[in-house]
PDB file of C-alpha atoms and ligand atoms in Angstrom:
ATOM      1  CA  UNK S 206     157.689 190.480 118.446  1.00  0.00           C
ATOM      2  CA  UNK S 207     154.167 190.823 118.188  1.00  0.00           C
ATOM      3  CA  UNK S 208     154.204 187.282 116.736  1.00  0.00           C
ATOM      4  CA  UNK S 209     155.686 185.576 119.287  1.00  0.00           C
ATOM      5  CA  UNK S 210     153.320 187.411 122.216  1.00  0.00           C
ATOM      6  CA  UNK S 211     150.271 186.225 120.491  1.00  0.00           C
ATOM      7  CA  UNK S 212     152.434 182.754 120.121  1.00  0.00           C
ATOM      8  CA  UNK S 213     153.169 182.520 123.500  1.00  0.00           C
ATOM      9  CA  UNK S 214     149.362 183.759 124.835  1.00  0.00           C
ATOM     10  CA  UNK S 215     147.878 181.036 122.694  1.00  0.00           C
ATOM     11  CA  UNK S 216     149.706 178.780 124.228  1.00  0.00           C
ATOM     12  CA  UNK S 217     148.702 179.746 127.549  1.00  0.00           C
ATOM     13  CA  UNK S 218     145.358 179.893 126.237  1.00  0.00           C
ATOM     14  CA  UNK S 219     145.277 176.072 125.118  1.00  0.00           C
ATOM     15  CA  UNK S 220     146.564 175.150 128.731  1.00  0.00           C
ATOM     16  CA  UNK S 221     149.617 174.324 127.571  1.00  0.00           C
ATOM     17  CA  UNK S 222     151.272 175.267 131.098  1.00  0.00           C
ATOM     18  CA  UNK S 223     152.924 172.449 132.939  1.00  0.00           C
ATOM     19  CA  UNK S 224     153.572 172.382 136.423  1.00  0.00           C
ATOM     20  CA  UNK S 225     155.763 169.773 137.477  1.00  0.00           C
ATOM     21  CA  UNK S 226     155.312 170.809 141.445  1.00  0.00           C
ATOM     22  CA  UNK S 227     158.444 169.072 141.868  1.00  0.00           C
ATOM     23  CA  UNK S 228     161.816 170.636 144.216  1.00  0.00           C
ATOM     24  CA  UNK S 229     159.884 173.927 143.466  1.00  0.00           C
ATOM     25  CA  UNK S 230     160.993 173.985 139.830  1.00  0.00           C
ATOM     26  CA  UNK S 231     158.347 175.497 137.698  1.00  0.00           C
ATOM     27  CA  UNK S 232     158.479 174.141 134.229  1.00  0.00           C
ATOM     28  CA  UNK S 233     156.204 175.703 131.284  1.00  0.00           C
ATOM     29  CA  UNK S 234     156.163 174.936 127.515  1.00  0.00           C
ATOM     30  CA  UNK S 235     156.068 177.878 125.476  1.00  0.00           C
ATOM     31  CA  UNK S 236     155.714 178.075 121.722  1.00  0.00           C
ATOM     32  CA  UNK S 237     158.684 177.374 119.771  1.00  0.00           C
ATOM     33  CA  UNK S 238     158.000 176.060 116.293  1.00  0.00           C
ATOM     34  CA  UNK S 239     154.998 177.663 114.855  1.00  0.00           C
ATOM     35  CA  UNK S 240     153.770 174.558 113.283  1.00  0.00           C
ATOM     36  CA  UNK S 241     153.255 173.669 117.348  1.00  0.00           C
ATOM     37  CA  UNK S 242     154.984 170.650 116.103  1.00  0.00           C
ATOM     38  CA  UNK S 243     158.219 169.282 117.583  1.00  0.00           C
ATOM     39  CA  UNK S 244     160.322 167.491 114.790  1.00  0.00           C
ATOM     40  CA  UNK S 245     163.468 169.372 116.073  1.00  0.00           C
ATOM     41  CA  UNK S 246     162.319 168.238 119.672  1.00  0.00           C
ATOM     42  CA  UNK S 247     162.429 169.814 122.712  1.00  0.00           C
ATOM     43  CA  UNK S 248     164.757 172.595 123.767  1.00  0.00           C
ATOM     44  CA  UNK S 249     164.556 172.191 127.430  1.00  0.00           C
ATOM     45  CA  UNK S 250     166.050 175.607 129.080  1.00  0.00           C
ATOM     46  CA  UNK S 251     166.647 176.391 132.525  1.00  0.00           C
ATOM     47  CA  UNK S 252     166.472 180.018 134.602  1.00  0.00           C
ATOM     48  CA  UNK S 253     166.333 181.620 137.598  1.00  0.00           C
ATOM     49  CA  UNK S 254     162.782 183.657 136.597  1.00  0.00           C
ATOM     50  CA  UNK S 255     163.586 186.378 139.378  1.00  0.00           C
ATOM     51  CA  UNK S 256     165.807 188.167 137.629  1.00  0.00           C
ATOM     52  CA  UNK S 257     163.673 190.798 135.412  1.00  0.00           C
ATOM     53  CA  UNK S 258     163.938 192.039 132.604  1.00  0.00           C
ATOM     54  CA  UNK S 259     166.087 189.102 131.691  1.00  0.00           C
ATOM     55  CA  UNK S 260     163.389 186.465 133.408  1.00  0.00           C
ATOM     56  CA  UNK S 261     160.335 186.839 135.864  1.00  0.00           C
ATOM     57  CA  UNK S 262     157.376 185.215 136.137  1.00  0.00           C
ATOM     58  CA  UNK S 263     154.143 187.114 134.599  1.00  0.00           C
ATOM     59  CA  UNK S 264     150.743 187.260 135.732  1.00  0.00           C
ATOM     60  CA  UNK S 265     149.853 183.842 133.704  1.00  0.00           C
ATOM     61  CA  UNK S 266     152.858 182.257 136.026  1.00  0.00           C
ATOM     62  CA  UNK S 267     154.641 182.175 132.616  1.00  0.00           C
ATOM     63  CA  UNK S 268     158.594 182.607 132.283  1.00  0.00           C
ATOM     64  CA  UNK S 269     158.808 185.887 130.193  1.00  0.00           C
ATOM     65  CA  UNK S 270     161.409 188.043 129.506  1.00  0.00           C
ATOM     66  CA  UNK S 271     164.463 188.946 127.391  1.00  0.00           C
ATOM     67  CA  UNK S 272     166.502 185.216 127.449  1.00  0.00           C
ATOM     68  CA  UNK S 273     162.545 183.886 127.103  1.00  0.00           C
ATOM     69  CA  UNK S 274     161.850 185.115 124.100  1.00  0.00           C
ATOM     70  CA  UNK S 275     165.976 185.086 122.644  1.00  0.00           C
ATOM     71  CA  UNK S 276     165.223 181.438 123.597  1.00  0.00           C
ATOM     72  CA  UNK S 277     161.679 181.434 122.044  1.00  0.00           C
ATOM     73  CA  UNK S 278     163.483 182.964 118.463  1.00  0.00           C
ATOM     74  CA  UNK S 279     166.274 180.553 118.789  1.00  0.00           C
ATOM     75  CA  UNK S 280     163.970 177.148 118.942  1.00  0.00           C
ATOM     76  CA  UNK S 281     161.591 178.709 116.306  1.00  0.00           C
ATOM     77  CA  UNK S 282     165.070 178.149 113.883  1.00  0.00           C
ATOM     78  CA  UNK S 283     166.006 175.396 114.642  1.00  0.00           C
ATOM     79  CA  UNK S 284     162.345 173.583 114.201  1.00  0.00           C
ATOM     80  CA  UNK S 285     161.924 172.293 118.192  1.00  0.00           C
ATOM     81  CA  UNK S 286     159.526 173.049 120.968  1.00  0.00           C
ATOM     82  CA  UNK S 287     161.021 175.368 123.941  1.00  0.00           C
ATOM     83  CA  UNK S 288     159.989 174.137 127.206  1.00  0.00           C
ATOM     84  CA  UNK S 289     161.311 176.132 130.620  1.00  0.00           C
ATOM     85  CA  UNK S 290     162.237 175.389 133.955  1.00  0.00           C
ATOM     86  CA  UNK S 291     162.601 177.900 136.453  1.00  0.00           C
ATOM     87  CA  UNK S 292     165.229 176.500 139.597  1.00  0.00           C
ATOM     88  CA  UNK S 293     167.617 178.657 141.718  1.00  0.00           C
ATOM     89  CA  UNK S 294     170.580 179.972 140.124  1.00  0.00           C
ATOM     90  CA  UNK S 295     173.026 178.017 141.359  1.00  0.00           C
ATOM     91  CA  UNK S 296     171.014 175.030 140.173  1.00  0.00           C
ATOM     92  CA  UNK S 297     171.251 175.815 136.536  1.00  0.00           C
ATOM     93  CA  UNK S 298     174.890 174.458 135.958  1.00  0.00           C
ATOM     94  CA  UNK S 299     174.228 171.484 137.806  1.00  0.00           C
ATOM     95  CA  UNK S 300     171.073 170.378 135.671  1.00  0.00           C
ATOM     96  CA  UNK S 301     172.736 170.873 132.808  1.00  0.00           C
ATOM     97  CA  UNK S 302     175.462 168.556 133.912  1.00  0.00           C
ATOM     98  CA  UNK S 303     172.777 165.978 134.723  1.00  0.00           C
ATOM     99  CA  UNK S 304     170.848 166.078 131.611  1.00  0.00           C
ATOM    100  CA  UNK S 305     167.541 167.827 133.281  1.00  0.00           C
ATOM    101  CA  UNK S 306     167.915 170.636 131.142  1.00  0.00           C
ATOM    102  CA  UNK S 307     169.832 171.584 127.794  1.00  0.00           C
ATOM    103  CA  UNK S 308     170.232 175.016 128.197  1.00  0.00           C
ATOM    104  CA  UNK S 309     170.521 177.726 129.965  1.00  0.00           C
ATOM    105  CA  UNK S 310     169.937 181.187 129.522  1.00  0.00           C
ATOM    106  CA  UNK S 311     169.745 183.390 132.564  1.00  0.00           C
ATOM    107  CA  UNK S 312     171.593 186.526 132.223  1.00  0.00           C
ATOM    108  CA  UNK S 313     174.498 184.371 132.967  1.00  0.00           C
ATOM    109  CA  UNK S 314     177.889 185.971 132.668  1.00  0.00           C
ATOM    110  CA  UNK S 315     180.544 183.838 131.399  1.00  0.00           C
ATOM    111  CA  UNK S 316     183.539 182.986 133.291  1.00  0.00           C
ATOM    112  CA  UNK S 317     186.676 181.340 133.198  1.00  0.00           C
ATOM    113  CA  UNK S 318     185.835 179.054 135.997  1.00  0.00           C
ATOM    114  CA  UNK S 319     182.121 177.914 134.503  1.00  0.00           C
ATOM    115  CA  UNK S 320     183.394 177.558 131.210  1.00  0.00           C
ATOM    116  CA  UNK S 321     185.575 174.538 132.759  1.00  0.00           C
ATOM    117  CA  UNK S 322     182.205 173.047 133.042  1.00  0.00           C
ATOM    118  CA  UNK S 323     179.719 174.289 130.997  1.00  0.00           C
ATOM    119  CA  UNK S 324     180.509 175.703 127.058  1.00  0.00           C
ATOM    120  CA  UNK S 325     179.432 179.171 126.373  1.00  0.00           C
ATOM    121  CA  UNK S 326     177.361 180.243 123.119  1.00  0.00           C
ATOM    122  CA  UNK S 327     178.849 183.546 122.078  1.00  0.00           C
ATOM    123  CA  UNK S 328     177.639 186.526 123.953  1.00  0.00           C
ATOM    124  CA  UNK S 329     174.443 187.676 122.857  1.00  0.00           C
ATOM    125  CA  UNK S 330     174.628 190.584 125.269  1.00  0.00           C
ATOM    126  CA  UNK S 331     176.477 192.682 128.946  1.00  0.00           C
ATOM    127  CA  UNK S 332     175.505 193.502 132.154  1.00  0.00           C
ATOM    128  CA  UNK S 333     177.189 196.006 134.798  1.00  0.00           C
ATOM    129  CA  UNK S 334     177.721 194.378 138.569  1.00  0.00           C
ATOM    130  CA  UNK S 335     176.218 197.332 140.399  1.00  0.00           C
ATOM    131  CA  UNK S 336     175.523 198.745 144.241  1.00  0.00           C
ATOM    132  CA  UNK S 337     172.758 199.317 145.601  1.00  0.00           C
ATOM    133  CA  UNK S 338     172.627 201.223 148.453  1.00  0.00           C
ATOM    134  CA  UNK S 339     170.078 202.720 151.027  1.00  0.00           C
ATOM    135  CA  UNK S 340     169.840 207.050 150.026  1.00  0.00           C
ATOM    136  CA  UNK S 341     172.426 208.829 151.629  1.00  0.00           C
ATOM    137  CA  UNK S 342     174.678 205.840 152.405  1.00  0.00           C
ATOM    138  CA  UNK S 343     178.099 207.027 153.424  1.00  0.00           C
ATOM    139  CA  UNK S 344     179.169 203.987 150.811  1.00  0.00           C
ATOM    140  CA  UNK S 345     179.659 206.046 147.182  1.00  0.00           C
ATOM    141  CA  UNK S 346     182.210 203.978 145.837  1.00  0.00           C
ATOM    142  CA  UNK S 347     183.134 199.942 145.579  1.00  0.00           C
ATOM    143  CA  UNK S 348     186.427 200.878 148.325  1.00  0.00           C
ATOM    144  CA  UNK S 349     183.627 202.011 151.040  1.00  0.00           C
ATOM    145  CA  UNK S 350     182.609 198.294 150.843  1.00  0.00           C
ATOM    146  CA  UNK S 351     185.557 197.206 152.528  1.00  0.00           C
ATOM    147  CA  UNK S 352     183.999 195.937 155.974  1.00  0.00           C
ATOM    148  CA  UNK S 353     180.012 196.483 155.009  1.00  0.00           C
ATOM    149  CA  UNK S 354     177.697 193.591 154.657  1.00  0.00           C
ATOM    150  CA  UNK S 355     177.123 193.167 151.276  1.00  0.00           C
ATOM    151  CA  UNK S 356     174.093 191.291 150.088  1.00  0.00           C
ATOM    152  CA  UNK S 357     173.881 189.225 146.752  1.00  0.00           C
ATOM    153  CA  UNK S 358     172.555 186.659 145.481  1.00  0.00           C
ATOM    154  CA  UNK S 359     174.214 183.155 146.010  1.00  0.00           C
ATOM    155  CA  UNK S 360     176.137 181.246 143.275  1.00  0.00           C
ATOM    156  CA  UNK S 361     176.346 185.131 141.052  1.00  0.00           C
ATOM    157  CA  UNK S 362     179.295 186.617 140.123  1.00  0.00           C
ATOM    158  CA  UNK S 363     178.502 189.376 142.255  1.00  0.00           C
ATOM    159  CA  UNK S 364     178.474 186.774 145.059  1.00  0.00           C
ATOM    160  CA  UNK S 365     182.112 185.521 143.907  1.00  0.00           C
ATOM    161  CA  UNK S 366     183.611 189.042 142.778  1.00  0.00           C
ATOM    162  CA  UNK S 367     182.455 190.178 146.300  1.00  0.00           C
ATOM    163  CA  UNK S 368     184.000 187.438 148.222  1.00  0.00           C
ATOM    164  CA  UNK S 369     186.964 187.453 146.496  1.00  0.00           C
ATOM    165  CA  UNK S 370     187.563 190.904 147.317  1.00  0.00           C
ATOM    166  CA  UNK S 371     185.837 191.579 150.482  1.00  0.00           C
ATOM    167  CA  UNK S 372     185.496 187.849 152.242  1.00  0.00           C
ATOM    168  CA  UNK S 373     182.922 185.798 153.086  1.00  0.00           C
ATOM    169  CA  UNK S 374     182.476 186.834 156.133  1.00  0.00           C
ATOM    170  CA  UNK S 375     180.923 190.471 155.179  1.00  0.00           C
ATOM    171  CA  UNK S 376     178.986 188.788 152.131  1.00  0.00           C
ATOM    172  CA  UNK S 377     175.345 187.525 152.718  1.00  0.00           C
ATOM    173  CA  UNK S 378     174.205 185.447 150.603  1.00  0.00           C
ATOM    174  CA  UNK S 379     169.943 185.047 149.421  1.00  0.00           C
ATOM    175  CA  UNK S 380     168.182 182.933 147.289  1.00  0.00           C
ATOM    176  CA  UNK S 381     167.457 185.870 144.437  1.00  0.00           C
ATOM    177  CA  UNK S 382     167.805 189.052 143.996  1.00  0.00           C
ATOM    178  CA  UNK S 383     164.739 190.428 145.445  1.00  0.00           C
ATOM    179  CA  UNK S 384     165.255 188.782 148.573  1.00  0.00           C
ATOM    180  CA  UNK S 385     168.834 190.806 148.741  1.00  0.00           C
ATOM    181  CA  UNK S 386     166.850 193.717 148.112  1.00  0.00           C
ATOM    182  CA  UNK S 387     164.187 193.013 150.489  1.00  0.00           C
ATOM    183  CA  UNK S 388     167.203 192.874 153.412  1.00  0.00           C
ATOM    184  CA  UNK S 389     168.540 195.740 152.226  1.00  0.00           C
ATOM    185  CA  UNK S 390     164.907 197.349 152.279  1.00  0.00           C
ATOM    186  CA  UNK S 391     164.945 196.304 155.936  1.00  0.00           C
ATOM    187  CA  UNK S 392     168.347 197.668 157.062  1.00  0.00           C
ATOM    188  CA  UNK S 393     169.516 193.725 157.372  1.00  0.00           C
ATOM    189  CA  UNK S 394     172.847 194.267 154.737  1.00  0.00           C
ATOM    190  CA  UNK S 395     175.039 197.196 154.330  1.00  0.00           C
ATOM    191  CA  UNK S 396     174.411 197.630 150.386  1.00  0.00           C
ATOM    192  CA  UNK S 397     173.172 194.905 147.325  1.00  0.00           C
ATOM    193  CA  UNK S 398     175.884 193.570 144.262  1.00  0.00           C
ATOM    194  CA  UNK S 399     173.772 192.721 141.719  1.00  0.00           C
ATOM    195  CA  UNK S 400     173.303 192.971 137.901  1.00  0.00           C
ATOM    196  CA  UNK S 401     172.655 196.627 136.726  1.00  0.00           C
ATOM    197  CA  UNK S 402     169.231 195.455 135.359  1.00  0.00           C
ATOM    198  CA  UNK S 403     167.375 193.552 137.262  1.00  0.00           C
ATOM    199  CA  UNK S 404     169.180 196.454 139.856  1.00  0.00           C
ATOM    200  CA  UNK S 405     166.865 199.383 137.966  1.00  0.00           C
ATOM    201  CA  UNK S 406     163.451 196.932 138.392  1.00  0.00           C
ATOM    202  CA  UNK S 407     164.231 196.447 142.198  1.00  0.00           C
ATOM    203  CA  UNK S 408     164.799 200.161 143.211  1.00  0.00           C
ATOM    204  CA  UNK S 409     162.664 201.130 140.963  1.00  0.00           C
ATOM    205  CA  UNK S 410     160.066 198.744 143.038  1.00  0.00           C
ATOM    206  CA  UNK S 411     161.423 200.079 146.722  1.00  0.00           C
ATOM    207  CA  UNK S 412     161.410 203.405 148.011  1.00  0.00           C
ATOM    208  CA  UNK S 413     164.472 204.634 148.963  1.00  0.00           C
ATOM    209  CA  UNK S 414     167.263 202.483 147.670  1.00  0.00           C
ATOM    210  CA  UNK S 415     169.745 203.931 144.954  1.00  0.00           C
ATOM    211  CA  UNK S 416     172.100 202.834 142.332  1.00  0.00           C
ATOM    212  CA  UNK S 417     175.144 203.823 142.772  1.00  0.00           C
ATOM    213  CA  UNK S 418     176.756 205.818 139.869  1.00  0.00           C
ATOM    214  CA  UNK S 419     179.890 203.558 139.601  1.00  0.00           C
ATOM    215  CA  UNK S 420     180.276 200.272 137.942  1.00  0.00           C
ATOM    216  CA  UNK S 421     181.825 197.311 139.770  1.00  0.00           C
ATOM    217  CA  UNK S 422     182.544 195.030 136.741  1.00  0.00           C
ATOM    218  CA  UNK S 423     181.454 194.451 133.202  1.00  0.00           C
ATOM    219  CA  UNK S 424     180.734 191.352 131.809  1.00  0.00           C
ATOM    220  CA  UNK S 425     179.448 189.318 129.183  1.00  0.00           C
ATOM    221  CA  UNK S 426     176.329 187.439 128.716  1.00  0.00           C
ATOM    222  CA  UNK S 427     175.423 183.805 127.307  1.00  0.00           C
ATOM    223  CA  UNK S 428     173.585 180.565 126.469  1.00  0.00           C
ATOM    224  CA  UNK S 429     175.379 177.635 128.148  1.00  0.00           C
ATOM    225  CA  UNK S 430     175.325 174.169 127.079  1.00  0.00           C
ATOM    226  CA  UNK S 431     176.708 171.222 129.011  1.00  0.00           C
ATOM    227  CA  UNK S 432     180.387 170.807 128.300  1.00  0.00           C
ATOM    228  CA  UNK S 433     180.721 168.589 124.962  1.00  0.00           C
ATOM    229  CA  UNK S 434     177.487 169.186 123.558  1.00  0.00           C
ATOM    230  CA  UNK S 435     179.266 170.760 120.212  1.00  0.00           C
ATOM    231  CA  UNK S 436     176.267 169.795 118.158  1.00  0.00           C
ATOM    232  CA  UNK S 437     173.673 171.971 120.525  1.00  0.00           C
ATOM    233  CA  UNK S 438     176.119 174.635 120.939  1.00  0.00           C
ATOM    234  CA  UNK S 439     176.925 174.853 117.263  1.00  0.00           C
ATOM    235  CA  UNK S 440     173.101 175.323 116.179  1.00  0.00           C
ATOM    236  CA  UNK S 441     172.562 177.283 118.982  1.00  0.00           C
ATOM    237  CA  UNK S 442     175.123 179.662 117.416  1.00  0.00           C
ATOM    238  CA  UNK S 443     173.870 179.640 114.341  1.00  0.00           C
ATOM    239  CA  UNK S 444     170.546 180.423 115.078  1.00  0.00           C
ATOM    240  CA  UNK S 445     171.987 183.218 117.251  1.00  0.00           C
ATOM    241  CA  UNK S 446     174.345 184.801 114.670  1.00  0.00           C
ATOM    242  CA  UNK S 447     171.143 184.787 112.109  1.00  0.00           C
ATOM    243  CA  UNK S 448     169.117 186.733 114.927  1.00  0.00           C
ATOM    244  CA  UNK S 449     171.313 188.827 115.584  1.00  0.00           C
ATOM    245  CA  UNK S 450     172.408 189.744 111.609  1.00  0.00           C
ATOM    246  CA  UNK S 451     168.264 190.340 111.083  1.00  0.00           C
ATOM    247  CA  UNK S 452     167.665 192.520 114.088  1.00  0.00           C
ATOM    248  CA  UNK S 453     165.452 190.098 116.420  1.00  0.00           C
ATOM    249  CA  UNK S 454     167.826 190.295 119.375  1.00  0.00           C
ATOM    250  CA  UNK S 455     168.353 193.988 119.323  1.00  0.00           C
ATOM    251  CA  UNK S 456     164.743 193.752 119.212  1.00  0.00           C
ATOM    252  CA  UNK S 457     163.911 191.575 121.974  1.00  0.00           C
ATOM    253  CA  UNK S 458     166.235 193.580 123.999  1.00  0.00           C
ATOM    254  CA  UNK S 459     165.085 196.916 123.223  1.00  0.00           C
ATOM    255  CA  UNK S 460     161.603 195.999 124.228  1.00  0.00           C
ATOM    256  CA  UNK S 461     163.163 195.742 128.096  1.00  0.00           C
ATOM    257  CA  UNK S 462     165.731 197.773 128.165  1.00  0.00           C
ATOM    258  CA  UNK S 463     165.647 201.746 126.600  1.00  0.00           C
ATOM    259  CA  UNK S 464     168.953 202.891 126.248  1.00  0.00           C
ATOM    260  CA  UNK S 465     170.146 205.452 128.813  1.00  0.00           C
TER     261      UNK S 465
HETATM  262  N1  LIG D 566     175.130 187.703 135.719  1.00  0.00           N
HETATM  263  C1  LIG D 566     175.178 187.129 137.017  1.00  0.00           C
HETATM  264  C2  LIG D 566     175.867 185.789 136.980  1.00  0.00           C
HETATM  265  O1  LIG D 566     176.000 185.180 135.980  1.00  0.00           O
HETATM  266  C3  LIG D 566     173.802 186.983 137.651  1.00  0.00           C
HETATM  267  C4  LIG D 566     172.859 186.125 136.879  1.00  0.00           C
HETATM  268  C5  LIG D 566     171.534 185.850 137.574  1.00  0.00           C
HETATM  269  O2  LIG D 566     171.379 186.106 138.757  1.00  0.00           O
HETATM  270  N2  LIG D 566     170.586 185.340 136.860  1.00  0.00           N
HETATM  271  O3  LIG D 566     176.279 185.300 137.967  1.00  0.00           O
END
């Protein structure tokens, strides 16, 4: 892991960062190859860098994280450069449907309904759809939600779960997850559905909020590739299988997340 740190500060170093400045996507070019060269080409990936530790932005204004560097690993095998693009959520299926990007990898949980449009790599790992609630809140379990305002964030399967169950009328939707938070923070929404991880970074960053200690819904993880793209998926998998059979994804993912 070491490795690809120094990899990817190099590259930062050599101004390798690309802002396109563009619909407020944020695209950089990390190291993929470490030959620097692209004979594979590029592996352009798309996330939703507010959603830590899966994506965020660092303090170089870098996409880093978990899927960043599972992302990083998987272009390194298969010879091509990895360039990201950080865009809203609800964004990332779209651009893969219009060729912007080729990937994406952003904690995305797969589902019945995006795999009709999108195909999933296998799972590479889970998340936990979580509350988050102001301390003391008389809501303690996902029944005291009936009739709250429940924040999430748009396009997520906590967004979908939430309105299936509780309508969209109670469910507020925000750009990210922070934002969610940040109403929350300020007494704007009842309680937060989001992903159990990037749910530990935000309370962890505001006083006052708590986790709940009961789990909405499990799911799974995974790369997606635009629907017919066999030969991306197919490498993709590959690559992922042999990272996972030597260790590097536990790795990567161990270096965020301590077991609890
Ligand atoms: N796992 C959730 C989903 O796929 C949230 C992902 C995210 O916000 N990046 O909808």
């Amino acid at each position: 892991m070491k490795k690809l740190s120094a990899a990817m500060l190099s590259m930062v170093l050599a101004g390798s960062m690309l802002l396109t400045g563009c619909g407020g996507n944020n695209t950089n070019a990390q190291a993929g190859a470490d030959t620097g060269a692209a004979e594979g080409g590029t592996l352009r990936m798309g996330t939703n860098a507010a959603f830590p530790p899966y994506e965020f932005m660092d303090e170089n204004n870098q996409v880093a994280g978990i899927d960043a560097e599972i992302a990083a690993a998987i272009a390194d095998k298969l010879g091509m450069e990895l360039q990201i693009t950080d865009m809203a959520f609800d964004s990332l299926i779209p651009a893969l449907q219009s060729d912007t990007i080729d990937i994406v990898l952003a904690g995305m949980t797969v589902t019945e309904e995006r795999a009709e449009s999108v195909d999933f790599t296998d799972s590479y790992s889970t998340g936990v759809q979580v509350i988050i609630v102001p301390e003391g809140s008389p809501i303690t379990t996902p029944d005291d939600l009936a009739g709250k305002t429940i924040g999430v964030q748009s396009g997520t399967t906590g967004d979908i779960y939430c309105t299936g169950d509780y309508g969209q009328e109670n469910v507020k939707q925000f750009e990210n997850g922070a934002m969610a938070v940040a109403a929350l923070a300020n007494g704007q929404v009842d309680c937060v559905v989001i992903d159990n991880e990037p749910a530990k970074a935000f309370v962890a960053a505001n006083e006052g909020l708590v986790i709940l200690d009961t789990e909405y819904i499990t799911e799974d993880y995974a790369a997606a590739v635009n629907k017919g793209n066999t030969e991306l998926l197919d490498k993709v998998n590959a690559a992922m299988a042999a990272l996972k059979e030597d260790g590097t994804i536990d790795a990567i993912v161990g270096k965020y997340i301590t077991a609890a």
